[in-house]
mmCIF file of C-alpha atoms and ligand atoms in Angstrom:
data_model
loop_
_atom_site.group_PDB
_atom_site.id
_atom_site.type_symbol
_atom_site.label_atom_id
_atom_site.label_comp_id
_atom_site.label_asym_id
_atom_site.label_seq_id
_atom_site.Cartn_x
_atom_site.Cartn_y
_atom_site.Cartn_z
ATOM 1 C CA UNK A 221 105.110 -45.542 -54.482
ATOM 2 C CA UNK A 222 102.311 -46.449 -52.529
ATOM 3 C CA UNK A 223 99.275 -43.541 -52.078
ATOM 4 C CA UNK A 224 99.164 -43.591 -48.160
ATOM 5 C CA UNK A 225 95.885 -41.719 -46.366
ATOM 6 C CA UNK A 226 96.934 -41.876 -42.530
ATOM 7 C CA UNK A 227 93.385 -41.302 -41.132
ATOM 8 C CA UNK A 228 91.971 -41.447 -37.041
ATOM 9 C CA UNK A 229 89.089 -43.253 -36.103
ATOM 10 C CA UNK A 230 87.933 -40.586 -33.591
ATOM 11 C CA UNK A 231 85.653 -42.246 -31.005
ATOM 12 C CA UNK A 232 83.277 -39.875 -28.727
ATOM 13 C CA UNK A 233 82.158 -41.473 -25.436
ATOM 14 C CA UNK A 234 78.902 -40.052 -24.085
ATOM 15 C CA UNK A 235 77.420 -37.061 -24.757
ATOM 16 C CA UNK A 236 74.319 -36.074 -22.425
ATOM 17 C CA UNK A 237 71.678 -33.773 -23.181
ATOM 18 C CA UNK A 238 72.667 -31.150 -20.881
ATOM 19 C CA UNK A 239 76.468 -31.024 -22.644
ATOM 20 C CA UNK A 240 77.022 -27.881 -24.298
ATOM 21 C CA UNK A 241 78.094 -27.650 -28.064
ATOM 22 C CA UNK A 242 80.980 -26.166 -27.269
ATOM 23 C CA UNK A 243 82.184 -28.266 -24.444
ATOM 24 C CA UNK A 244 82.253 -31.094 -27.561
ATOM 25 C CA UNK A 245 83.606 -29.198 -29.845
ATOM 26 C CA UNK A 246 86.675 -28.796 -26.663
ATOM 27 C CA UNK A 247 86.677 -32.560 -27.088
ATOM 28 C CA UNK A 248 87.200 -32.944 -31.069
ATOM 29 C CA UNK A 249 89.862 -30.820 -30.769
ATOM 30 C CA UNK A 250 91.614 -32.733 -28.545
ATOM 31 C CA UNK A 251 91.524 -35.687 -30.296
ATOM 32 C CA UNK A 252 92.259 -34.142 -32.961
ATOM 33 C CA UNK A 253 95.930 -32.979 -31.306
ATOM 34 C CA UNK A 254 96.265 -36.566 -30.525
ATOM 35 C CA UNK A 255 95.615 -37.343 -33.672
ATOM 36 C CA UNK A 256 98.405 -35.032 -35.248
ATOM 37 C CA UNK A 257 100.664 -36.310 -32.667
ATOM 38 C CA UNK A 258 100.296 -39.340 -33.820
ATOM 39 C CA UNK A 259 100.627 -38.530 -37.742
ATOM 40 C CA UNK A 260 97.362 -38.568 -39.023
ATOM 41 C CA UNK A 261 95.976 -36.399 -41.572
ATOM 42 C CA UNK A 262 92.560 -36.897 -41.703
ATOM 43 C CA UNK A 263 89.912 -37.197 -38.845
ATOM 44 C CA UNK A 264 86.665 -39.063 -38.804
ATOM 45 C CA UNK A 265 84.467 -37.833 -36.003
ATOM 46 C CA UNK A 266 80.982 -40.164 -35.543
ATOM 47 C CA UNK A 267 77.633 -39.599 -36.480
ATOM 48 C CA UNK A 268 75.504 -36.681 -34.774
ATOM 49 C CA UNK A 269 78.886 -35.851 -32.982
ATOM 50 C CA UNK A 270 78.105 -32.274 -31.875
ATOM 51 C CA UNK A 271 75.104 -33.923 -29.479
ATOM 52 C CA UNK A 272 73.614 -36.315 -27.465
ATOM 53 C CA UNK A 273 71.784 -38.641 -29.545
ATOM 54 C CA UNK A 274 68.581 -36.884 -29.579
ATOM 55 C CA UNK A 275 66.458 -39.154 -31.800
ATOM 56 C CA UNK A 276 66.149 -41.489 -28.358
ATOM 57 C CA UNK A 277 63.908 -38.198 -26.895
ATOM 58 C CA UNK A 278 60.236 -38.045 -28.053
ATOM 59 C CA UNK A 279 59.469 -34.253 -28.749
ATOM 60 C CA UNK A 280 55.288 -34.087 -29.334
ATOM 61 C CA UNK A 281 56.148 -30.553 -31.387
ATOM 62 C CA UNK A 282 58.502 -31.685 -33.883
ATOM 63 C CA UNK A 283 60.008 -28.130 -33.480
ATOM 64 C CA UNK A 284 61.422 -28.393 -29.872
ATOM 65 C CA UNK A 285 63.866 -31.186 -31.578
ATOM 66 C CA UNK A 286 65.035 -27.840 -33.694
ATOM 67 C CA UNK A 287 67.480 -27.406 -30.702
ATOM 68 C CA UNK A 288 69.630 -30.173 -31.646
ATOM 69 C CA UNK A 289 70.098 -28.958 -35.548
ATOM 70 C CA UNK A 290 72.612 -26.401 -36.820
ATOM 71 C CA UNK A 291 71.263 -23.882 -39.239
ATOM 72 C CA UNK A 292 75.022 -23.298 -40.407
ATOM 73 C CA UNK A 293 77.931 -25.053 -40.822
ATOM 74 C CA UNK A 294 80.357 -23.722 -39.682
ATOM 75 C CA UNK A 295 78.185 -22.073 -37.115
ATOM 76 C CA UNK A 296 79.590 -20.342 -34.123
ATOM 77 C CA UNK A 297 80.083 -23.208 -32.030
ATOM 78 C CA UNK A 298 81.761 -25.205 -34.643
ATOM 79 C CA UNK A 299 84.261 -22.311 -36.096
ATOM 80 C CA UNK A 300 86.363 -23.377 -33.276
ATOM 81 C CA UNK A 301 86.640 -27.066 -34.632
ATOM 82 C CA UNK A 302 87.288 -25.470 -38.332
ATOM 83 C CA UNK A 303 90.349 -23.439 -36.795
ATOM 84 C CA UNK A 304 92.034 -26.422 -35.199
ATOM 85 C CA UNK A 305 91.645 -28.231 -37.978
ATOM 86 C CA UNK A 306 93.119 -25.467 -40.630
ATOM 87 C CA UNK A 307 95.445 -24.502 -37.436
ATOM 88 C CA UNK A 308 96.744 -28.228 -37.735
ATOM 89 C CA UNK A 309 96.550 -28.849 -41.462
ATOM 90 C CA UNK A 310 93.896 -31.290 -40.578
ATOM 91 C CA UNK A 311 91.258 -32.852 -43.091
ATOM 92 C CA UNK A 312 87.868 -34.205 -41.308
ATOM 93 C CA UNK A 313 84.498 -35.198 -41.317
ATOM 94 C CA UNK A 314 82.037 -35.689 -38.762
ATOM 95 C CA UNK A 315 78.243 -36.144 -38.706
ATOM 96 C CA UNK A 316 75.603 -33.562 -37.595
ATOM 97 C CA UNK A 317 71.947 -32.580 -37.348
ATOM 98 C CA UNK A 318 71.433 -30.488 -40.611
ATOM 99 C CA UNK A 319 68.496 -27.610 -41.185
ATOM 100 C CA UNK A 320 68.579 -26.198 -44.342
ATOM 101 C CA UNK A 321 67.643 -22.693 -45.465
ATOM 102 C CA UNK A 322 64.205 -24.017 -46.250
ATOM 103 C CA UNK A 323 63.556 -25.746 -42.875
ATOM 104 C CA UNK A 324 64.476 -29.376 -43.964
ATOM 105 C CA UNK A 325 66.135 -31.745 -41.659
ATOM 106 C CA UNK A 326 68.545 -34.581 -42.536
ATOM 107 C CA UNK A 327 71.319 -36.281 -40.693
ATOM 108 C CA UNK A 328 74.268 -35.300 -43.037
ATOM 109 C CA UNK A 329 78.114 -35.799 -42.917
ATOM 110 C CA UNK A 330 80.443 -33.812 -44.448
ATOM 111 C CA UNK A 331 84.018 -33.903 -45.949
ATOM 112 C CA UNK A 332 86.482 -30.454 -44.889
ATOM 113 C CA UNK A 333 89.939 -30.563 -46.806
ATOM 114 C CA UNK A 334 93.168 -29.304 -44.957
ATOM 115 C CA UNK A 335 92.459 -25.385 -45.255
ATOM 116 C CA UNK A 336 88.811 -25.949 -43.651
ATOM 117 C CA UNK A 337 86.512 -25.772 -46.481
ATOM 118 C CA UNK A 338 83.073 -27.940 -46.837
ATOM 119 C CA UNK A 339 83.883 -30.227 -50.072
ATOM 120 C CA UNK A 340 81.393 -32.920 -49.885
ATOM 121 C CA UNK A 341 78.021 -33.800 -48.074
ATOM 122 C CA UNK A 342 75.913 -36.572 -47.258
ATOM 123 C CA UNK A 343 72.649 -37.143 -46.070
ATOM 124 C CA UNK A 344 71.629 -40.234 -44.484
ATOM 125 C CA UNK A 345 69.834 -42.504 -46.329
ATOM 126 C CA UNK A 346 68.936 -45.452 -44.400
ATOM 127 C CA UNK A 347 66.966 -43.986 -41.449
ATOM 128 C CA UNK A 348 66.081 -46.478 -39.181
ATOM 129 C CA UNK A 349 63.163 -46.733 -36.311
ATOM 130 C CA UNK A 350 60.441 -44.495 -36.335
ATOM 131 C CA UNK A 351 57.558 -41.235 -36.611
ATOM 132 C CA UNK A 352 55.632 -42.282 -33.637
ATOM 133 C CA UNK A 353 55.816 -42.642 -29.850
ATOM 134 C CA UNK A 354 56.650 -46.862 -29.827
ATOM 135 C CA UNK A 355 55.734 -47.487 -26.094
ATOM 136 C CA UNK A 356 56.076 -50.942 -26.710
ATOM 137 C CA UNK A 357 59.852 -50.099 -27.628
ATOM 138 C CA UNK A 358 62.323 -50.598 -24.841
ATOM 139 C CA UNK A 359 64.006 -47.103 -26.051
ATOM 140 C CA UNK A 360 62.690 -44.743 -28.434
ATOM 141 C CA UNK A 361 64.538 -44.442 -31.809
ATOM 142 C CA UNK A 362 62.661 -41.079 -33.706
ATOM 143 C CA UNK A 363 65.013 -40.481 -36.615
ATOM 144 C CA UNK A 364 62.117 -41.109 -39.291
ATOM 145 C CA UNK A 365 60.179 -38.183 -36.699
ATOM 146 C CA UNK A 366 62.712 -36.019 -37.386
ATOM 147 C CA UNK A 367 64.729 -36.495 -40.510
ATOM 148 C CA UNK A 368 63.868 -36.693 -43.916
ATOM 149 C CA UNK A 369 65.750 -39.680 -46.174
ATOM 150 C CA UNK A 370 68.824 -37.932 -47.993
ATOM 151 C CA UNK A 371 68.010 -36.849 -51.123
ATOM 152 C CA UNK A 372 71.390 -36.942 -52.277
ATOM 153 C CA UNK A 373 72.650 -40.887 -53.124
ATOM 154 C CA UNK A 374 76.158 -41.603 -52.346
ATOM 155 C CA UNK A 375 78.939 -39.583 -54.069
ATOM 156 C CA UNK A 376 82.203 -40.527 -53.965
ATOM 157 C CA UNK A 377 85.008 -37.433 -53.747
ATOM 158 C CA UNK A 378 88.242 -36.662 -55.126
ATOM 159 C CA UNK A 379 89.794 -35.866 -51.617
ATOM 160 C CA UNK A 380 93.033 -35.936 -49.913
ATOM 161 C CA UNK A 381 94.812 -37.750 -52.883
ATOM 162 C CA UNK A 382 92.501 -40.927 -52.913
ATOM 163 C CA UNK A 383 88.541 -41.748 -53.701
ATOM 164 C CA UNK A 384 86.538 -41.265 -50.292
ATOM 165 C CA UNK A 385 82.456 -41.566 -49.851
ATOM 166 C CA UNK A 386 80.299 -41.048 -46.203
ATOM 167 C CA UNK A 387 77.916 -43.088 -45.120
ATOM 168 C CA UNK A 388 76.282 -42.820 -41.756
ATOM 169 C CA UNK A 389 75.155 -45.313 -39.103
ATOM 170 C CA UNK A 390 72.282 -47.701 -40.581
ATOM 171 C CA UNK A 391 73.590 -47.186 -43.899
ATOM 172 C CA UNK A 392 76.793 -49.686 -42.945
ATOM 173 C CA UNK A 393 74.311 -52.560 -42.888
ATOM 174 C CA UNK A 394 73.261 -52.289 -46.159
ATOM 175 C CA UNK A 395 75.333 -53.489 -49.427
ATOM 176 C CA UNK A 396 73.283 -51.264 -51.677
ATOM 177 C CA UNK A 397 75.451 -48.217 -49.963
ATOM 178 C CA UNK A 398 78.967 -49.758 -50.444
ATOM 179 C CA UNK A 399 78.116 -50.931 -53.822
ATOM 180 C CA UNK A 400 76.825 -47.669 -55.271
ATOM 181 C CA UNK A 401 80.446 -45.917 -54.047
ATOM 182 C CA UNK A 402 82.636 -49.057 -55.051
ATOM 183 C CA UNK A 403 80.955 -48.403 -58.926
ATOM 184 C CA UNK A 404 82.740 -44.738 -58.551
ATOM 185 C CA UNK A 405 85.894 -46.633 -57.756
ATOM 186 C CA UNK A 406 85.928 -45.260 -53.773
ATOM 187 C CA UNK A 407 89.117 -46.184 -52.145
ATOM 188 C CA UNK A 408 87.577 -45.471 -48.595
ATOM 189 C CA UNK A 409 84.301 -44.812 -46.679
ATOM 190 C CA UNK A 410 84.258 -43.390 -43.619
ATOM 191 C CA UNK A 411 81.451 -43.459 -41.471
ATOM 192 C CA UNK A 412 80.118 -42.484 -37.688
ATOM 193 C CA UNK A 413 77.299 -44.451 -35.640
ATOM 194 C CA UNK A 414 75.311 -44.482 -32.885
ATOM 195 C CA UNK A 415 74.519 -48.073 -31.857
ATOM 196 C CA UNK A 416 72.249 -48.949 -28.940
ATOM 197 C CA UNK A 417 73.546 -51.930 -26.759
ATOM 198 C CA UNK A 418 70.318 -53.326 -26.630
ATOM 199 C CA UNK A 419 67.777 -54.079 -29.319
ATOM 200 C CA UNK A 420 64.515 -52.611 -28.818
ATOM 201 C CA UNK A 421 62.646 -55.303 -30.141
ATOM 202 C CA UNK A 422 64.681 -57.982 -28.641
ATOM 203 C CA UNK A 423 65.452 -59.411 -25.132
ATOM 204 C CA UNK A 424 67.479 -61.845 -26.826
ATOM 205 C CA UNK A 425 70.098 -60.351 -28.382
ATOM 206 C CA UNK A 426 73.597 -59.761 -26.606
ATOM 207 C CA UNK A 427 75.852 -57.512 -26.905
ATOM 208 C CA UNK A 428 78.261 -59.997 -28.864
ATOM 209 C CA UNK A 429 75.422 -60.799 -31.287
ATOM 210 C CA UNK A 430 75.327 -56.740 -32.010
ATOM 211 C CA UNK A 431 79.008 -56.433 -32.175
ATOM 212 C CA UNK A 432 79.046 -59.492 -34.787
ATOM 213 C CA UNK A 433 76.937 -57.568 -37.086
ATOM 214 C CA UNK A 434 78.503 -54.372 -36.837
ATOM 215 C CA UNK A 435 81.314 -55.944 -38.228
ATOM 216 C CA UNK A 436 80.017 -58.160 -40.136
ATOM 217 C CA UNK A 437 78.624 -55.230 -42.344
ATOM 218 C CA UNK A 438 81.641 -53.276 -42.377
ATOM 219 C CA UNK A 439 84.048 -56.263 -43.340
ATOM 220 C CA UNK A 440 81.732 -57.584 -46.233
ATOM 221 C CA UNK A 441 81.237 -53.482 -47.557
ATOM 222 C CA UNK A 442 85.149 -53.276 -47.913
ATOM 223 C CA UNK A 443 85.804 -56.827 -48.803
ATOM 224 C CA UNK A 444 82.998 -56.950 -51.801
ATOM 225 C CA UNK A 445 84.020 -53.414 -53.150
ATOM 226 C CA UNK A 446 87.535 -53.984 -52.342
ATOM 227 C CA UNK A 447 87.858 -50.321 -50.117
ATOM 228 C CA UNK A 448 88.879 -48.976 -46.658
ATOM 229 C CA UNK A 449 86.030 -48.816 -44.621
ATOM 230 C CA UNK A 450 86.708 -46.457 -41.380
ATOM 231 C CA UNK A 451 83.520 -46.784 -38.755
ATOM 232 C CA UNK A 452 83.541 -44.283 -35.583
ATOM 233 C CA UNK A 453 81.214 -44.828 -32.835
ATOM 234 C CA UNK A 454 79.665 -42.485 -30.384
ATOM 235 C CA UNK A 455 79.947 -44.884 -27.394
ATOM 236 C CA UNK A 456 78.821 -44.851 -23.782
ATOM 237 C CA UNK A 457 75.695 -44.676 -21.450
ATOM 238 C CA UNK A 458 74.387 -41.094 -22.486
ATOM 239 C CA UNK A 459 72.031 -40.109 -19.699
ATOM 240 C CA UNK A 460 71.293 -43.955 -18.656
ATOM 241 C CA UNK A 461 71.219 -45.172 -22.560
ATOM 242 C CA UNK A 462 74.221 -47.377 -23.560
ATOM 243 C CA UNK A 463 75.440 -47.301 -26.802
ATOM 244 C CA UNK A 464 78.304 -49.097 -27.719
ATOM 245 C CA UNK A 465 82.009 -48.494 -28.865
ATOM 246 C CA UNK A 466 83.638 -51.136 -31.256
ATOM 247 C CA UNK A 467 85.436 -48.304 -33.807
ATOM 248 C CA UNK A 468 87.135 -49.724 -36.249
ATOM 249 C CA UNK A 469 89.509 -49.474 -39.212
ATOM 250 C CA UNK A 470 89.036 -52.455 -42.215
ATOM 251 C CA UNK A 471 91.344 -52.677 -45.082
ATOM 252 C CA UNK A 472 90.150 -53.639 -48.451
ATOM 253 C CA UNK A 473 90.691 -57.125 -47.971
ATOM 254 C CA UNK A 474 87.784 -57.023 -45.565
ATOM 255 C CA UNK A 475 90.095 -57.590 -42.368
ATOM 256 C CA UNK A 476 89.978 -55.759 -39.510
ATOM 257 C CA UNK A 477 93.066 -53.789 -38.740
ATOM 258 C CA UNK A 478 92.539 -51.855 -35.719
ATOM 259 C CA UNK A 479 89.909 -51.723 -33.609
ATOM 260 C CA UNK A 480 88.997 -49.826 -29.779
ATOM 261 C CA UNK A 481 88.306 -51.652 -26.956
ATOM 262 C CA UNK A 482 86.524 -49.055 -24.660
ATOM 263 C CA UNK A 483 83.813 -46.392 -24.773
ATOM 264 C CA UNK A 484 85.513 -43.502 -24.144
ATOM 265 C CA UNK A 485 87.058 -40.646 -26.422
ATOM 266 C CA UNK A 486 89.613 -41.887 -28.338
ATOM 267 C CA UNK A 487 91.751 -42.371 -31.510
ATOM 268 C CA UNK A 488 92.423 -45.099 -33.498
ATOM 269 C CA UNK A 489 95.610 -44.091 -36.249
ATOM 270 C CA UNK A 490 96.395 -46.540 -39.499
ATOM 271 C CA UNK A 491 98.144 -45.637 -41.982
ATOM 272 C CA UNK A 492 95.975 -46.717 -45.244
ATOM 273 C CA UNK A 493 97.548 -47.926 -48.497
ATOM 274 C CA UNK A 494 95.019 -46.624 -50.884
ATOM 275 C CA UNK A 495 96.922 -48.554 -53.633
ATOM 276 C CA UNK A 496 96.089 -51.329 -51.675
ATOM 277 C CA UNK A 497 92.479 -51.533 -52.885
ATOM 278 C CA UNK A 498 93.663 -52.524 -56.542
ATOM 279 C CA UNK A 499 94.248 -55.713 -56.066
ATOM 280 C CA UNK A 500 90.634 -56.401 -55.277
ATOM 281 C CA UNK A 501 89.550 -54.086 -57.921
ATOM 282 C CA UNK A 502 91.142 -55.730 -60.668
ATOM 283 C CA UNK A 503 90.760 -59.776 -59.823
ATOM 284 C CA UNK A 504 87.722 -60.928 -57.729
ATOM 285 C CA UNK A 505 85.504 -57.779 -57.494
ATOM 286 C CA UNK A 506 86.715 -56.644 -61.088
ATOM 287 C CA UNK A 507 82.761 -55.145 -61.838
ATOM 288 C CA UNK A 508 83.104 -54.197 -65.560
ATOM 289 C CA UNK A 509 84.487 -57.839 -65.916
ATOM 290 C CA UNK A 510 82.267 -59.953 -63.883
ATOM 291 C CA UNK A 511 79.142 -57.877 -62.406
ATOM 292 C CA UNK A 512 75.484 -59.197 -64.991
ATOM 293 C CA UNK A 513 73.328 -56.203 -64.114
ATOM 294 C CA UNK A 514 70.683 -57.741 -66.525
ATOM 295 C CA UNK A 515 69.916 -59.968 -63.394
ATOM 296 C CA UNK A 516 69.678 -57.194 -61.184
ATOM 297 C CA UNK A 517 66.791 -55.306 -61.964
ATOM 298 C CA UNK A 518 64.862 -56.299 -58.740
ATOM 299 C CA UNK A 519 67.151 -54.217 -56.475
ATOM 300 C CA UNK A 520 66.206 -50.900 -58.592
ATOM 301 C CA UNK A 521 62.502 -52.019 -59.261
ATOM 302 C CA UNK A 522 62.109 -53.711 -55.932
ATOM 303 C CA UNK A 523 61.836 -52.306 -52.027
ATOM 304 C CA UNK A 524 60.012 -54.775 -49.896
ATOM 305 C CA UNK A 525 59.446 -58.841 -50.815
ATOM 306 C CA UNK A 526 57.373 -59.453 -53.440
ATOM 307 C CA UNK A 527 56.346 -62.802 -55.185
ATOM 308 C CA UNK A 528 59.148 -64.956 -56.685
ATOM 309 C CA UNK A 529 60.187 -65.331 -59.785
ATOM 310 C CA UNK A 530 60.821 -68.665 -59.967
ATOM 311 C CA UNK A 531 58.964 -70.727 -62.701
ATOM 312 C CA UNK A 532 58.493 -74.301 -63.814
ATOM 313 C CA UNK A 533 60.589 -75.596 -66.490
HETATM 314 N N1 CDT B 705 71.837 -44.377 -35.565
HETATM 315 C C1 CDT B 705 71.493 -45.531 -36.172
HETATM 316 O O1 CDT B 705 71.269 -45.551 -37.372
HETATM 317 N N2 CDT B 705 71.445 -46.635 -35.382
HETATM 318 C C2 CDT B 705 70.989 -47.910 -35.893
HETATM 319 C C3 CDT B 705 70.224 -48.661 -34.862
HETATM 320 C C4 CDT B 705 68.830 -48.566 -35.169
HETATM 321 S S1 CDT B 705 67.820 -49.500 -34.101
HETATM 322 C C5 CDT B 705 66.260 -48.907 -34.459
HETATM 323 C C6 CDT B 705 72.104 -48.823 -36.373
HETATM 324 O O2 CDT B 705 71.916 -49.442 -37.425
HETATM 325 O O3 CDT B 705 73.101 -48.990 -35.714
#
């Protein structure tokens, strides 16, 4: 008997900065009826999904960006989202700006079973752009201004019958982040983005080129660790900033098997064989037969390019 997840892909289309919390929040939940409707028992909600993405807006105090964090989760805009999902026998995750207790900020994910309770976080690791105002930038990207890196790796989770890890934006284009989960054996990540359409340091890049990479990343992360890899997009112009859409389900054969074409709200439903991830598991990307991690040392030892080790025989 096969070990099916049936999980929704649950796209946001723009959120401005003058949208309320819980004017999104009215949104998630009704994608998340859809998503019932249409069998699915686990949502996946994008990255920073409760806002505009605010890391675009330069704030000279640091502080004023405190607007756009929630000191608790849930918090009273978000018990609403916790009630439909319990109300609905829903599991979910979705991305947010996280302050702690001790006034640290990270952009976290987290993992909410069926009766609504917090059983797994992440905190992004990969934070791209930058601390500084970047004039030279065709649109600001501040998430190293005002999030710290996640100080928490990549777990993997016994949820909702099957192996499932988070990762967040930035994090899909790096294999370090699929490889650390597919050594716990993860049977599917799911993770939320915020793309720009347009490359800030670029005027050459399209649109396609962008696209191409986004999935590039995604189809080599489940094809190399042999998992489901479900990637949610927070999509539209959001106050005259594009970002774009392209959610989309891969299977563990690294194939796409559903994917949105617009850049609206929306779900995408698949029902996902976790069994299905075996096969991979146990021939090709069989690690504890094949993987020689006395070659690897550079990735641990290593961050930036250094001089090669190449010698004459
Ligand atoms: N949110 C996020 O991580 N976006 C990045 C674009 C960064 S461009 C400085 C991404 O990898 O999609």
């Amino acid at each position: 008997m096969s070990r099916l997840l049936t999980v929704a892909a649950a796209q946001l289309g723009p959120i401005h900065r003058a949208d309320d919390r819980a004017s999104v929040v009215r949104r998630m939940i009704a994608l998340m009826e859809q998503a019932k409707a249409r069998g699915a028992d686990f949502i996946v909600y994008p990255e920073l999904a409760l806002t505009t993405f605010f890391p675009r807006w330069y704030c000279e105090d640091r502080a004023e960006a405190d607007q756009w964090f929630e000191a608790a989760m849930p918090g009273p805009d978000t018990q609403p989202l916790f009630n439909a999902a319990r109300r609905l026998g829903m599991a979910m995750s979705f991305g947010y700006a996280e302050l702690t207790p001790e006034g640290r900020h990270f952009n976290s994910s987290i993992l909410v079973d069926r009766a609504g309770s917090i059983v797994g976080k992440y905190r992004k690791v990969h934070l791209p752009g930058h601390a500084e105002l970047d004039p030279t930038r065709a649109h600001q990207h501040l998430e190293k201004r005002y999030f710290e890196p996640g100080d928490r790796g990549f777990p993997v989770w016994n949820f909702e019958g099957g192996l499932v890890g988070m990762a967040i934006c930035n994090d899909r284009r790096w294999p370090e982040t699929y490889r650390v989960m597919g050594l716990q054996g993860v049977e599917m990540v799911v993770l939320g983005y915020n793309t720009p359409t347009v490359n800030g340091h670029s005027k050459t890049e399209t649109l396609a080129d962008r696209m191409f990479h986004h999935r590039l990343s995604v189809q080599a992360g489940a094809y190399q660790n042999s998992t489901w890899v479900v990637a949610v997009a927070k999509a539209g112009v959001e106050d005259g900033y594009p970002l774009f859409g392209g959610t989309l389900i891969v299977g563990p054969d690294g194939k796409i098997v559903g994917e949105l074409d617009h850049d609206d709200d929306g779900v995408l439903v698949h029902g996902c064989d976790l069994d299905a991830t075996r096969f991979g598991k146990e021939t090709m990307f069989n690690f504890a037969a094949h993987r020689r991690v006395e070659h690897y040392e550079l990735i641990t030892a290593r961050t930036g390019v250094g001089e090669p080790l190449g010698r004459a025989e």
